[in-house]
Amino acid sequence: QVQLVESGGGLVQTGGSLRLSCAASGSIFSINAMGWYRRAPGKQRELVAKFTSGGGTNYADFVKGRFTISRDNAKNTVYLQMNSLKPEDTAVYYCHADIDSDLGVGINYWGKGTLVTVSS
């Protein structure tokens, strides 16, 4: 089994910064895609940023210019640097990964989430 463990959430004021980390561990052959989603109170889960299977990045429009996704392939870890945080960024942030086993089949994994709260 593969586990995704997020960290770095917390309480910050408007305009502040946080860096989220997600470490994948377990039986991993390769990571096809990995990134971050979030779910705010009363809203559906939405993409924040991710590395695609093609090697590029996708960002939600509402975070462009403020958030940056990065990764450390040696550690199977992805990061989300969040700057200029706004109250509307308050949400549970979930790590997601599409990971190949040695069978060559991609499987979706989700972390348990880390809470980000931005106060006015």
CSV table of C-alpha atoms in Angstrom, one decimal:
chain,number,residue,atom,x,y,z
A,1,GLN,CA,0.0,0.0,0.0
A,2,VAL,CA,0.9,3.6,-0.6
A,3,GLN,CA,0.4,6.3,2.0
A,4,LEU,CA,0.2,10.1,1.5
A,5,VAL,CA,0.9,12.1,4.5
A,6,GLU,CA,0.3,15.9,4.5
A,7,SER,CA,1.8,18.4,6.8
A,8,GLY,CA,2.2,22.2,7.2
A,9,GLY,CA,-1.4,23.4,7.6
A,10,GLY,CA,-2.3,25.8,10.3
A,11,LEU,CA,-3.7,29.2,11.2
A,12,VAL,CA,-2.4,32.3,9.5
A,13,GLN,CA,-3.5,35.9,9.0
A,14,THR,CA,-4.6,37.3,5.7
A,15,GLY,CA,-1.5,37.9,3.6
A,16,GLY,CA,0.6,35.3,5.4
A,17,SER,CA,2.3,32.2,4.0
A,18,LEU,CA,2.4,28.5,4.6
A,19,ARG,CA,4.2,25.6,2.9
A,20,LEU,CA,2.4,22.3,2.7
A,21,SER,CA,4.2,19.0,2.3
A,22,CYS,CA,3.0,15.7,1.1
A,23,ALA,CA,5.2,12.6,1.4
A,24,ALA,CA,4.4,9.4,-0.4
A,25,SER,CA,5.7,6.2,1.0
A,26,GLY,CA,5.2,2.5,0.4
A,27,SER,CA,5.5,0.4,-2.7
A,28,ILE,CA,6.0,3.0,-5.4
A,29,PHE,CA,7.3,2.2,-8.9
A,30,SER,CA,6.7,5.6,-10.3
A,31,ILE,CA,4.5,8.7,-9.7
A,32,ASN,CA,2.5,9.7,-12.8
A,33,ALA,CA,0.8,12.7,-11.3
A,34,MET,CA,0.8,14.4,-7.9
A,35,GLY,CA,-0.7,17.5,-6.5
A,36,TRP,CA,-3.1,19.3,-4.2
A,37,TYR,CA,-6.8,19.7,-4.0
A,38,ARG,CA,-8.9,21.5,-1.4
A,39,ARG,CA,-12.4,21.5,0.0
A,40,ALA,CA,-13.8,24.6,1.7
A,41,PRO,CA,-16.8,24.5,4.0
A,42,GLY,CA,-19.9,24.0,2.0
A,43,LYS,CA,-18.1,23.6,-1.3
A,44,GLN,CA,-16.9,20.8,-3.6
A,45,ARG,CA,-13.4,19.6,-3.8
A,46,GLU,CA,-11.4,21.5,-6.3
A,47,LEU,CA,-8.0,21.4,-7.9
A,48,VAL,CA,-5.4,23.7,-6.4
A,49,ALA,CA,-2.2,22.7,-8.3
A,50,LYS,CA,-0.7,19.5,-9.6
A,51,PHE,CA,2.1,18.0,-11.6
A,52,THR,CA,0.6,16.2,-14.6
A,53,SER,CA,1.5,12.9,-16.0
A,54,GLY,CA,3.0,14.8,-18.9
A,55,GLY,CA,5.5,16.5,-16.6
A,56,GLY,CA,3.9,19.9,-16.6
A,57,THR,CA,1.9,21.8,-14.0
A,58,ASN,CA,-1.7,22.8,-13.7
A,59,TYR,CA,-2.8,25.6,-11.4
A,60,ALA,CA,-6.3,26.8,-10.6
A,61,ASP,CA,-6.9,30.3,-11.7
A,62,PHE,CA,-7.6,31.6,-8.2
A,63,VAL,CA,-4.1,30.7,-7.0
A,64,LYS,CA,-1.9,31.7,-10.0
A,65,GLY,CA,0.7,34.1,-8.9
A,66,ARG,CA,0.3,33.2,-5.2
A,67,PHE,CA,0.9,29.5,-4.9
A,68,THR,CA,3.8,27.4,-6.3
A,69,ILE,CA,4.0,23.7,-6.5
A,70,SER,CA,7.3,21.9,-6.3
A,71,ARG,CA,8.7,18.5,-5.7
A,72,ASP,CA,11.6,16.4,-4.5
A,73,ASN,CA,11.5,13.3,-6.6
A,74,ALA,CA,14.2,11.6,-4.4
A,75,LYS,CA,11.9,11.9,-1.4
A,76,ASN,CA,8.6,11.3,-3.3
A,77,THR,CA,7.4,14.5,-1.8
A,78,VAL,CA,5.4,17.4,-3.3
A,79,TYR,CA,5.2,20.9,-1.8
A,80,LEU,CA,2.8,23.7,-2.0
A,81,GLN,CA,4.1,27.2,-1.2
A,82,MET,CA,1.2,29.4,-0.4
A,83,ASN,CA,1.7,33.1,-0.3
A,84,SER,CA,-0.6,36.1,0.0
A,85,LEU,CA,-3.2,33.9,1.6
A,86,LYS,CA,-6.8,35.1,1.7
A,87,PRO,CA,-9.7,34.0,3.9
A,88,GLU,CA,-11.3,32.3,1.0
A,89,ASP,CA,-8.3,29.9,0.9
A,90,THR,CA,-9.5,28.4,4.1
A,91,ALA,CA,-10.1,24.8,3.4
A,92,VAL,CA,-8.9,21.3,4.0
A,93,TYR,CA,-6.0,20.6,1.6
A,94,TYR,CA,-5.7,17.1,0.3
A,95,CYS,CA,-2.7,15.5,-1.4
A,96,HIS,CA,-3.4,13.3,-4.4
A,97,ALA,CA,-1.2,11.1,-6.4
A,98,ASP,CA,-1.6,8.7,-9.3
A,99,ILE,CA,1.0,6.1,-8.6
A,100,ASP,CA,2.1,3.1,-10.7
A,101,SER,CA,2.7,-0.2,-9.0
A,102,ASP,CA,5.1,-2.7,-10.5
A,103,LEU,CA,2.1,-4.0,-12.5
A,104,GLY,CA,2.2,-0.9,-14.6
A,105,VAL,CA,-1.3,0.3,-13.5
A,106,GLY,CA,-1.9,3.7,-12.1
A,107,ILE,CA,-3.8,3.9,-8.8
A,108,ASN,CA,-5.2,7.0,-7.2
A,109,TYR,CA,-4.3,7.8,-3.6
A,110,TRP,CA,-5.5,10.5,-1.3
A,111,GLY,CA,-4.1,11.9,1.9
A,112,LYS,CA,-6.2,12.6,4.9
A,113,GLY,CA,-5.9,16.3,4.5
A,114,THR,CA,-4.4,19.2,6.4
A,115,LEU,CA,-6.4,22.2,7.5
A,116,VAL,CA,-5.5,25.7,6.4
A,117,THR,CA,-7.3,28.5,8.1
A,118,VAL,CA,-6.8,32.1,7.1
A,119,SER,CA,-8.2,34.7,9.4
A,120,SER,CA,-9.4,38.2,8.4
